[in-house]
Short mmCIF file of C-alpha atoms and ligand atoms in Angstrom, two decimals:
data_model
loop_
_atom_site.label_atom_id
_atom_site.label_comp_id
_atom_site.label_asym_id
_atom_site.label_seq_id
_atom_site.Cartn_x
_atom_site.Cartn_y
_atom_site.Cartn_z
CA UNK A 1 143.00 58.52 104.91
CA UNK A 2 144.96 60.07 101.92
CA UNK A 3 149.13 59.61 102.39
CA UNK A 4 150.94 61.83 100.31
CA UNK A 5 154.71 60.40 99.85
CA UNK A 6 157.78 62.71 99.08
CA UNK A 7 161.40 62.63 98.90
CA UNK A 8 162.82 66.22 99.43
CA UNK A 9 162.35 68.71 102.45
CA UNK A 10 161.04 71.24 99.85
CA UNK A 11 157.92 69.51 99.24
CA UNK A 12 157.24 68.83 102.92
CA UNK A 13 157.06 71.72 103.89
CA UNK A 14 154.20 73.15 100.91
CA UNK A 15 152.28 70.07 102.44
CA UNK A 16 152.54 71.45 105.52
CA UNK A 17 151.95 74.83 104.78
CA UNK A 18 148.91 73.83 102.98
CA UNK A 19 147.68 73.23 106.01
CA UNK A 20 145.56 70.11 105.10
CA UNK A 21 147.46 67.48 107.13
CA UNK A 22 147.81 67.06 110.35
CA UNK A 23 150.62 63.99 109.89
CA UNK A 24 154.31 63.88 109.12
CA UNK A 25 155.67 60.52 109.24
CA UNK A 26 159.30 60.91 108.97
CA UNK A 27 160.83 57.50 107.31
CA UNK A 28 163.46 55.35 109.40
CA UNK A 29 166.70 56.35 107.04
CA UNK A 30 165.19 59.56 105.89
CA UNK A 31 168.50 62.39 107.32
CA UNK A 32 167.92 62.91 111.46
CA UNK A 33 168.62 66.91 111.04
CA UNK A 34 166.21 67.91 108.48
CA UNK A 35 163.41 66.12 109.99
CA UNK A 36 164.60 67.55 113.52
CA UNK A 37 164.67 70.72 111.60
CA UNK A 38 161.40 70.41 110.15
CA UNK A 39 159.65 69.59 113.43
CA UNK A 40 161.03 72.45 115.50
CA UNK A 41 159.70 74.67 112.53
CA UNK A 42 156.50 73.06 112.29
CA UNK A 43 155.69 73.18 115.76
CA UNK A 44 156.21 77.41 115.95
CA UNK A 45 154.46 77.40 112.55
CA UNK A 46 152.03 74.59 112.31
CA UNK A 47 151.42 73.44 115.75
CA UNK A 48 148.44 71.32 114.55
CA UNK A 49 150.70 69.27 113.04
CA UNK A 50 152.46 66.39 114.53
CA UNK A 51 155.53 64.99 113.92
CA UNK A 52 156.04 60.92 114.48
CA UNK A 53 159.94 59.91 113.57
CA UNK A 54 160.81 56.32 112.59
CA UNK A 55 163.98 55.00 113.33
CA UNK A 56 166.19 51.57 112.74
CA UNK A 57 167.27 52.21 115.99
CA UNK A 58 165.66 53.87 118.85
CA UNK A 59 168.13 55.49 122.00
CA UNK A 60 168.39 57.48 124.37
CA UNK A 61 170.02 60.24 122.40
CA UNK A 62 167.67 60.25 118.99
CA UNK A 63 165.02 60.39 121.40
CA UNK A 64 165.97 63.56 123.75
CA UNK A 65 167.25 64.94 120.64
CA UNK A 66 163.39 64.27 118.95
CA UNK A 67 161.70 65.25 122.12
CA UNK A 68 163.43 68.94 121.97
CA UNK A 69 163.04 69.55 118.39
CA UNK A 70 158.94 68.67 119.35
CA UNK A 71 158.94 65.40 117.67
CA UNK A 72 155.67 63.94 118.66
CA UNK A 73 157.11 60.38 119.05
CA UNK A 74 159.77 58.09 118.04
CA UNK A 75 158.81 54.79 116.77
CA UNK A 76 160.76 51.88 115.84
CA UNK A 77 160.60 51.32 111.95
CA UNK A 78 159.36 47.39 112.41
CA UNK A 79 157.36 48.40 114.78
CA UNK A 80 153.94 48.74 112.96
CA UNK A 81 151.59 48.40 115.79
CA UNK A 82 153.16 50.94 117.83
CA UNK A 83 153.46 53.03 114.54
CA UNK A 84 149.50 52.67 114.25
CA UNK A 85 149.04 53.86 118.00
CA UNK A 86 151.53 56.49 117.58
CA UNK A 87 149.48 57.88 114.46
CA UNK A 88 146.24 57.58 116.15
CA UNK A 89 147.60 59.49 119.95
CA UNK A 90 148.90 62.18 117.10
CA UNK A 91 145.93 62.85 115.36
CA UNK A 92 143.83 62.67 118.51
CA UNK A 93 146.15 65.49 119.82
CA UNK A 94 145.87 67.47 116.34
CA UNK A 95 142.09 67.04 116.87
CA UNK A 96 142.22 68.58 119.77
CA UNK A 97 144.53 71.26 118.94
CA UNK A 98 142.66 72.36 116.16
CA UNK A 99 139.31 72.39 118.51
CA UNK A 100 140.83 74.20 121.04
CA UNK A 101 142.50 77.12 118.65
CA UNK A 102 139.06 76.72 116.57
CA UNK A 103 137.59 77.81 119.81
CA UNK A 104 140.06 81.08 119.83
CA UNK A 105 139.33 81.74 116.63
CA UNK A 106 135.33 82.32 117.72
CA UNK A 107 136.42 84.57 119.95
CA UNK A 108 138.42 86.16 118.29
CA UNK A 109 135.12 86.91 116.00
CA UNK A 110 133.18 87.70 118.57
CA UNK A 111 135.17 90.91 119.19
CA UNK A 112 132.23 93.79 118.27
CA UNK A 113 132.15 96.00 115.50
CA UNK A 114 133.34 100.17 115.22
CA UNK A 115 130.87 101.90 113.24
CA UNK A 116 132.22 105.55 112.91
CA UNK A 117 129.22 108.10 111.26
CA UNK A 118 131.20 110.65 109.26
CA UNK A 119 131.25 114.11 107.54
CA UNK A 120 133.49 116.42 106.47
CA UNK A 121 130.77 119.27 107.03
CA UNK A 122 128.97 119.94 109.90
CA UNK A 123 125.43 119.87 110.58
CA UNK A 124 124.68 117.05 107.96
CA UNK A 125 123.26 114.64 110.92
CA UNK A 126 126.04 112.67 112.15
CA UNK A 127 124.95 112.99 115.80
CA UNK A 128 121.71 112.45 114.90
CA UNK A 129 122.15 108.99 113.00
CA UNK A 130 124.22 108.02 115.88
CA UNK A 131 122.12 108.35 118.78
CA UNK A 132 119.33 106.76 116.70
CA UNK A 133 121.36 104.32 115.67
CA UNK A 134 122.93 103.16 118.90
CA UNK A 135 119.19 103.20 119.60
CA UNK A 136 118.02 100.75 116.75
CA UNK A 137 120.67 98.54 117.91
CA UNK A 138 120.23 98.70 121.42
CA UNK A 139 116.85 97.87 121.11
CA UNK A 140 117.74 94.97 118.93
CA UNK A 141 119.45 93.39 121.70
CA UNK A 142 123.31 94.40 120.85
CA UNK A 143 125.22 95.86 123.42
CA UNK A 144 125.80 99.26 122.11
CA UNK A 145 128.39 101.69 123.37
CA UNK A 146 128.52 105.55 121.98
CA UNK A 147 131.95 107.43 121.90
CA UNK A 148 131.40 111.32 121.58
CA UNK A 149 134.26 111.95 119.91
CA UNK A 150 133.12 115.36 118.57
CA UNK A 151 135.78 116.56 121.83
CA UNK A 152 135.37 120.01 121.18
CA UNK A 153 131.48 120.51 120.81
CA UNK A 154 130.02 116.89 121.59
CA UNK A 155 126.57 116.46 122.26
CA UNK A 156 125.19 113.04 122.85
CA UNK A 157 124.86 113.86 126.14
CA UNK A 158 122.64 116.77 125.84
CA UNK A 159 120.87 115.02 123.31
CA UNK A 160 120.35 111.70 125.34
CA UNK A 161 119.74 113.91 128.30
CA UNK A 162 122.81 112.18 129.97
CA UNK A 163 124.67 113.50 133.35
CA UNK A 164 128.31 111.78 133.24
CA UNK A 165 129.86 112.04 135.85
CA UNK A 166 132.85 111.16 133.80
CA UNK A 167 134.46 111.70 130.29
CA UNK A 168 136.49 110.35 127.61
CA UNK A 169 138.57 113.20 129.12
CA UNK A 170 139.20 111.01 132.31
CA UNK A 171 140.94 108.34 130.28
CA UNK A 172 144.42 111.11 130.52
CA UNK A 173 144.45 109.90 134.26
CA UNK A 174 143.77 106.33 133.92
CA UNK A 175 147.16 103.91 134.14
CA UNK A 176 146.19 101.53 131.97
CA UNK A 177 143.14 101.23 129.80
CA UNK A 178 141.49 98.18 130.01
CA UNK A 179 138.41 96.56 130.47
CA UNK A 180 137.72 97.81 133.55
CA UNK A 181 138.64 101.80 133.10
CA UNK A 182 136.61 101.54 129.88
CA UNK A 183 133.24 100.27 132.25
CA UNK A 184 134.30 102.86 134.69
CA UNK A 185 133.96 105.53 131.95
CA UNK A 186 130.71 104.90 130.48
CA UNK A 187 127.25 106.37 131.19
CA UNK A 188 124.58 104.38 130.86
CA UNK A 189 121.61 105.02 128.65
CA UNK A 190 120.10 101.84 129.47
CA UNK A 191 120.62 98.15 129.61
CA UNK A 192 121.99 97.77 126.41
CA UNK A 193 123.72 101.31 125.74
CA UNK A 194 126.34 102.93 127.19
CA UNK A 195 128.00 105.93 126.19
CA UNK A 196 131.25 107.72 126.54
CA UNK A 197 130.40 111.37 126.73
CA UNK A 198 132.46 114.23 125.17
CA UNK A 199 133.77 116.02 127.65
CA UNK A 200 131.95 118.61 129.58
CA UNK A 201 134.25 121.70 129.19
CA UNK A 202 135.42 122.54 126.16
CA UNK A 203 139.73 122.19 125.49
CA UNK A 204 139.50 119.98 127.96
CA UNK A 205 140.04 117.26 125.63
CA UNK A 206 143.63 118.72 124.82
CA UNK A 207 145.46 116.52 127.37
CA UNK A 208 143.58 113.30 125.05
CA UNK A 209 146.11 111.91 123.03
CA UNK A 210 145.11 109.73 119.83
CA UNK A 211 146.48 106.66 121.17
CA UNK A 212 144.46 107.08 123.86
CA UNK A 213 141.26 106.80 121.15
CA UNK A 214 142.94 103.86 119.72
CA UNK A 215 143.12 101.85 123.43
CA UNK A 216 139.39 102.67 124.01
CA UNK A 217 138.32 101.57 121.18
CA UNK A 218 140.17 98.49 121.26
CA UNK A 219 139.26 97.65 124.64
CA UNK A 220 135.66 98.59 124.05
CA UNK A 221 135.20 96.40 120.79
CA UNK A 222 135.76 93.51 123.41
CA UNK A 223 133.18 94.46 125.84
CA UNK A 224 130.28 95.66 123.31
CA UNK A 225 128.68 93.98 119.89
CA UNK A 226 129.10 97.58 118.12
CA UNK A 227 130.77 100.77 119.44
CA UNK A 228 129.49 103.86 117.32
CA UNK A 229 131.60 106.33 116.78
CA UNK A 230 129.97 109.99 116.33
CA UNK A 231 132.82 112.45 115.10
CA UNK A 232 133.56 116.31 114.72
CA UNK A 233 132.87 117.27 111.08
CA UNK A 234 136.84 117.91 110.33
CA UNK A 235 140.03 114.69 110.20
CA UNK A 236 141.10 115.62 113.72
CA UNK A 237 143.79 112.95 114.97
CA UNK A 238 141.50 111.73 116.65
CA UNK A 239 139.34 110.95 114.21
CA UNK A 240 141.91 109.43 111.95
CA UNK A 241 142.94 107.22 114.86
CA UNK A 242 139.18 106.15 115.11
CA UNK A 243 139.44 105.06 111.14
CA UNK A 244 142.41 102.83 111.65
CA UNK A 245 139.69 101.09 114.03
CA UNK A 246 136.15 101.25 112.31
CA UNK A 247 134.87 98.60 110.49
CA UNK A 248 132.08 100.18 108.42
CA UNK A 249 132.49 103.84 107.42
CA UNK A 250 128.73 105.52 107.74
CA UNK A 251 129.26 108.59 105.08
CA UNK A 252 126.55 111.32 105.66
CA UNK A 253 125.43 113.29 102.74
CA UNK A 254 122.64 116.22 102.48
CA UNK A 255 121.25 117.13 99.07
CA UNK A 256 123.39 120.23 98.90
CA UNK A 257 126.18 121.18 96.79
CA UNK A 258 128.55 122.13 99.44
CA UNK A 259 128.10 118.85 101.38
CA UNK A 260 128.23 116.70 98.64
CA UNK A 261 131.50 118.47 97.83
CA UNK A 262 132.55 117.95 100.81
CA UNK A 263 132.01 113.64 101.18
CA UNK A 264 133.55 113.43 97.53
CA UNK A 265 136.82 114.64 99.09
CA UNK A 266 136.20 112.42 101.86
CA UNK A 267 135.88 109.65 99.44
CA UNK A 268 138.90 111.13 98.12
CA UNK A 269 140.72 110.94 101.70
CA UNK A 270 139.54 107.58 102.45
CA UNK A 271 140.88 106.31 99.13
CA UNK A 272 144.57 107.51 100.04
CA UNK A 273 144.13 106.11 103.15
CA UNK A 274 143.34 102.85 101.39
CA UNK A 275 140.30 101.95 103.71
CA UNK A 276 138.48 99.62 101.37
CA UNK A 277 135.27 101.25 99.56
CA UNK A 278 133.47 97.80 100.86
CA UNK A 279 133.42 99.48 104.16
CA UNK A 280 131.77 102.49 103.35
CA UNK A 281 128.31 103.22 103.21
CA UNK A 282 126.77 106.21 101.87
CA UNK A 283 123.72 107.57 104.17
CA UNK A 284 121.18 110.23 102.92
CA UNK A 285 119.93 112.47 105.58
CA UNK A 286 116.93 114.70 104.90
CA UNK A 287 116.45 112.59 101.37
CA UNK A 288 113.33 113.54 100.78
CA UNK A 289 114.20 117.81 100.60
CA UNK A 290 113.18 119.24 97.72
CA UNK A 291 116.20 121.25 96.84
CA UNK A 292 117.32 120.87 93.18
CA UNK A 293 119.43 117.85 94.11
CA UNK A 294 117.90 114.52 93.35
CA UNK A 295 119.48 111.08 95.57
CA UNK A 296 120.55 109.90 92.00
CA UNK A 297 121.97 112.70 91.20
CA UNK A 298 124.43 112.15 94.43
CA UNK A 299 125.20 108.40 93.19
CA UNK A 300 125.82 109.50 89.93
CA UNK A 301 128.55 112.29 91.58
CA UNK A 302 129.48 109.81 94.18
CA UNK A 303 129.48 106.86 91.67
CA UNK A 304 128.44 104.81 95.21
CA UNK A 305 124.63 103.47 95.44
CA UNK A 306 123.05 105.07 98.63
CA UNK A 307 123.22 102.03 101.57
CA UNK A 308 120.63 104.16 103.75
CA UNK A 309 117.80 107.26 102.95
CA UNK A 310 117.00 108.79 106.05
CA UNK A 311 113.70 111.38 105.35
CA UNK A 312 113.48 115.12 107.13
CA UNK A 313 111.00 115.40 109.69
CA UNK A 314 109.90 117.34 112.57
CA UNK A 315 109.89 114.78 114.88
CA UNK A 316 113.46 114.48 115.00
CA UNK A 317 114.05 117.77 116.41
CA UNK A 318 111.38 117.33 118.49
CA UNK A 319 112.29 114.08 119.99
CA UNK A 320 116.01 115.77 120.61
CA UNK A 321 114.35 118.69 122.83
CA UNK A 322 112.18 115.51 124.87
CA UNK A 323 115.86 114.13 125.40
CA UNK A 324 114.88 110.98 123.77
CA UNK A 325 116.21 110.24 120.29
CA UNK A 326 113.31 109.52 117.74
CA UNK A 327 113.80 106.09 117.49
CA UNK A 328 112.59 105.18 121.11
CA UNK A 329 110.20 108.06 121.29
CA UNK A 330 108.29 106.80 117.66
CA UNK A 331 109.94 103.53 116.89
CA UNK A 332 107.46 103.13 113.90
CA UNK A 333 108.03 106.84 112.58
CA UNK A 334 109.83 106.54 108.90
CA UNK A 335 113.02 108.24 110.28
CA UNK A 336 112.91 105.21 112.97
CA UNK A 337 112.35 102.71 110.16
CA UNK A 338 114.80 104.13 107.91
CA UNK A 339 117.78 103.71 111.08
CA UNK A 340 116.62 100.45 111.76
CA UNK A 341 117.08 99.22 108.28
CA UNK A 342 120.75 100.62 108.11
CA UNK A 343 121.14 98.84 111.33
CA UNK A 344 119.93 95.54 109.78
CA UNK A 345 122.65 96.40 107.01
CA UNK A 346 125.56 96.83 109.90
CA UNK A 347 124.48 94.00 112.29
CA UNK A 348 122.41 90.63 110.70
CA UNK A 349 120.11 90.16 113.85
CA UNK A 350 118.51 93.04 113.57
CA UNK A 351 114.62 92.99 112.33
CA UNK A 352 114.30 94.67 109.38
CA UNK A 353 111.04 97.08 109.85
CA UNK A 354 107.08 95.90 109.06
CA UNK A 355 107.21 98.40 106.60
CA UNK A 356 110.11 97.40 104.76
CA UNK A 357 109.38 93.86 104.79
CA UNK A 358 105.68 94.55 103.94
CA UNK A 359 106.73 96.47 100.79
CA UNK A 360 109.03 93.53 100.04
CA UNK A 361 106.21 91.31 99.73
CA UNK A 362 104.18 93.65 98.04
CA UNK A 363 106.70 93.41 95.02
CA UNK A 364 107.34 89.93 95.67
CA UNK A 365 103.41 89.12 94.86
CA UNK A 366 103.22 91.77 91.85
CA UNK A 367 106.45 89.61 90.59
CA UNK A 368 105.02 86.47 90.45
CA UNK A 369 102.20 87.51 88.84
CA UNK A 370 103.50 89.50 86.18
N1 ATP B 1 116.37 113.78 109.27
C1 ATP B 1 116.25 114.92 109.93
N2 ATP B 1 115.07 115.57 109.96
C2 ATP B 1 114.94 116.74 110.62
N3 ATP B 1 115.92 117.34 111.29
C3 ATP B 1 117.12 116.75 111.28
C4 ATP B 1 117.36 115.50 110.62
N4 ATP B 1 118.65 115.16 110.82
C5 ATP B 1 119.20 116.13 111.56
N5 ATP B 1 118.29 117.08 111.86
C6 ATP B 1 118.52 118.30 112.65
O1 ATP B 1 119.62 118.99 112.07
C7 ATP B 1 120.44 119.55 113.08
C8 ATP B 1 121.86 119.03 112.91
O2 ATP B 1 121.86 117.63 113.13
P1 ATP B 1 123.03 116.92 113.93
O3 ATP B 1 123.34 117.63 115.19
O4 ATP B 1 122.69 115.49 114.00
O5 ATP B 1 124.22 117.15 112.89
P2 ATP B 1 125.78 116.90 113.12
O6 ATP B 1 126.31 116.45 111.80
O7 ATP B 1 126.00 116.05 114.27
O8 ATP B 1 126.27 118.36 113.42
P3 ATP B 1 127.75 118.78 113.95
O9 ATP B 1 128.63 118.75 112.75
O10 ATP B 1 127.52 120.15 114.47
O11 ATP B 1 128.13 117.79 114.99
C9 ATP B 1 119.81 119.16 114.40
O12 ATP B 1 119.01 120.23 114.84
C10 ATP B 1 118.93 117.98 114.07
O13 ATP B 1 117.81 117.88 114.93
MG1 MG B 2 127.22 116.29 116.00
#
């Protein structure tokens, strides 16, 4: 094992910051109150790190003096078998340590994802790549919950042909929002799905306060993979308290001047707000009009490549008046297959479609034979 050797209190503590050792031997006439100093430091700072004190002498007082400070142990400077056992106990303990908060650490990771869909202008498709998202994922196995936060004029619900029997407008009477009042406020879709409705009478969000979005979506990223936010087309408070939370931004733009407009000043917004452009992805709905406007012609206004092209079709209005969102009513259906390979973008374990994967083979061949 490597053993670095230094003389000052300065250069200690970089090794320790550094993180790499889990070891401080502290020599037998090196000064008592800097390396009681150092341990009661190291132990709020670095707890992975132990802290074994030599002495010439050991008593009674070094060693309640040690024990407080979180010395690890006290060893006798001749003593260099009980110095070897002292290391090894220490680093056994480190091990341990750093198992143990390793451990935390995967859960902390495990917390799920906020996925808000996005437009400054209404009627681009936000509700619609929502539901079918939450869909795509759903069926991929994630645990998927939907927050209407469109308060005002919400409709995941209608479109989902949902009946809560309670709102996100409930949460004003809950005491404390945790995981519990958040399962308690859900409607299920199915297994995997769950969705907190708008609610059901309009300005009867007005009691909602933003903080109130912030707990829910705090508490909810610990009981689902991905929460998926679907939002009014304006920066209520609310919304802006749903930013502070999302992960990935999903940007909706229509090939239309006015709503292209419209997502460079979001762009704009976001910017100020200095949410990182990594976490935004731009998603084409109704790509394939034929209205003047070509998709490059958005990434060249946008100067942002185009994460997801979602084609116009029929079916998707016709799947919303069947209640069921397009995605589960024609999973193979190009709209479907255009959701589900967003959702392979937002979420690894997701199976990107047959016909994705066949075209990528398709090129793959024509590439090694060229
Ligand atoms: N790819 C598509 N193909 C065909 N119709 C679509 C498509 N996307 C959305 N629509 C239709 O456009 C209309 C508006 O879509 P949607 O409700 O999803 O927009 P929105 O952004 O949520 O609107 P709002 O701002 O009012 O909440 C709906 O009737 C929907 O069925
Ligand atoms: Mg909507």
């Amino acid at each position: 094992m490597p053993i670095t050797t230094v003389d000052n209190l300065a250069s200690l503590r970089r090794i320790v910051e550094d993180g790499e050792d889990d070891l401080v031997l502290v020599g037998a006439d090196a000064d008592l109150d800097l390396a009681l100093e150092l341990a009661a430091e190291s132990r709020v700072t670095h707890p992975c790190v132990g802290v074994i004190l030599l002495r010439r002498r050991v008593d009674s007082a070094v060693l309640r003096d040690a024990l407080r400070a979180g010395v690890r142990e006290v060893v006798n400077g001749d003593d260099l078998a009980g110095l070897r056992e002292a290391c090894e106990r220490s680093l056994e303990v480190s091990r341990k340590f750093r198992e143990l908060t390793g451990s935390v650490h995967v859960a902390e990771q495990r917390e799920g994802k906020v996925v808000t869909v996005f437009a400054a202008k209404g009627g681009t498709g936000k509700t619609t790549i929502s539901t079918n998202l939450a869909a795509a994922l759903s069926r991929a196995g994630q645990r998927v919950c939907l927050f209407d936060l469109d308060l005002a004029f919400g409709d995941v619900s209608i479109v989902l042909q949902l009946q809560p029997s309670r709102t996100v407008a409930d949460v004003v009477s809950l005491s404390r929002i945790d995981e519990a009042a958040v399962r308690s406020l859900v409607t299920p879709y199915n297994d995997t799905l769950d969705v907190i409705a708008a609610p059901l009478v309009p300005g009867q969000y007005e009691q909602i306060e933003p903080r109130h979005v912030t707990d829910l979506l705090t508490v909810a990223k610990r009981l689902y993979d991905v929460v998926i936010v679907d939002s009014p087309p304006a920066f209520t408070e609310y919304v802006l308290a749903a930013f502070d939370q999302t992960d990935d931004f999903l940007l909706l733009a229509t090939l239309d001047v006015p709503a292209l407009k419209n997502l460079k000043l979001t762009m704009e917004t976001l910017d100020l707000l200095a949410y990182p452009r990594d976490r935004w992805h731009v998603v084409l709905n109704r790509a394939d009009a034929h209205v003047g406007l070509l998709p490059s012609d958005v990434e060249q206004t946008l100067n942002m490549k185009i994460a997801a092209h979602v084609p116009s079709s029929r079916a998707v209005p016709d799947a919303v008046n069947r209640g069921v969102p397009v995605l589960i009513d024609k999973p193979k259906h190009a709209v479907s297959a255009a959701v589900t390979a967003l959702a392979a973008t937002l979420v690894s374990n997701v199976a990107v479609p047959e016909r994705k994967r066949l075209r990528l083979r398709v090129r793959q061949s024509v590439g090694a034979t060229a």
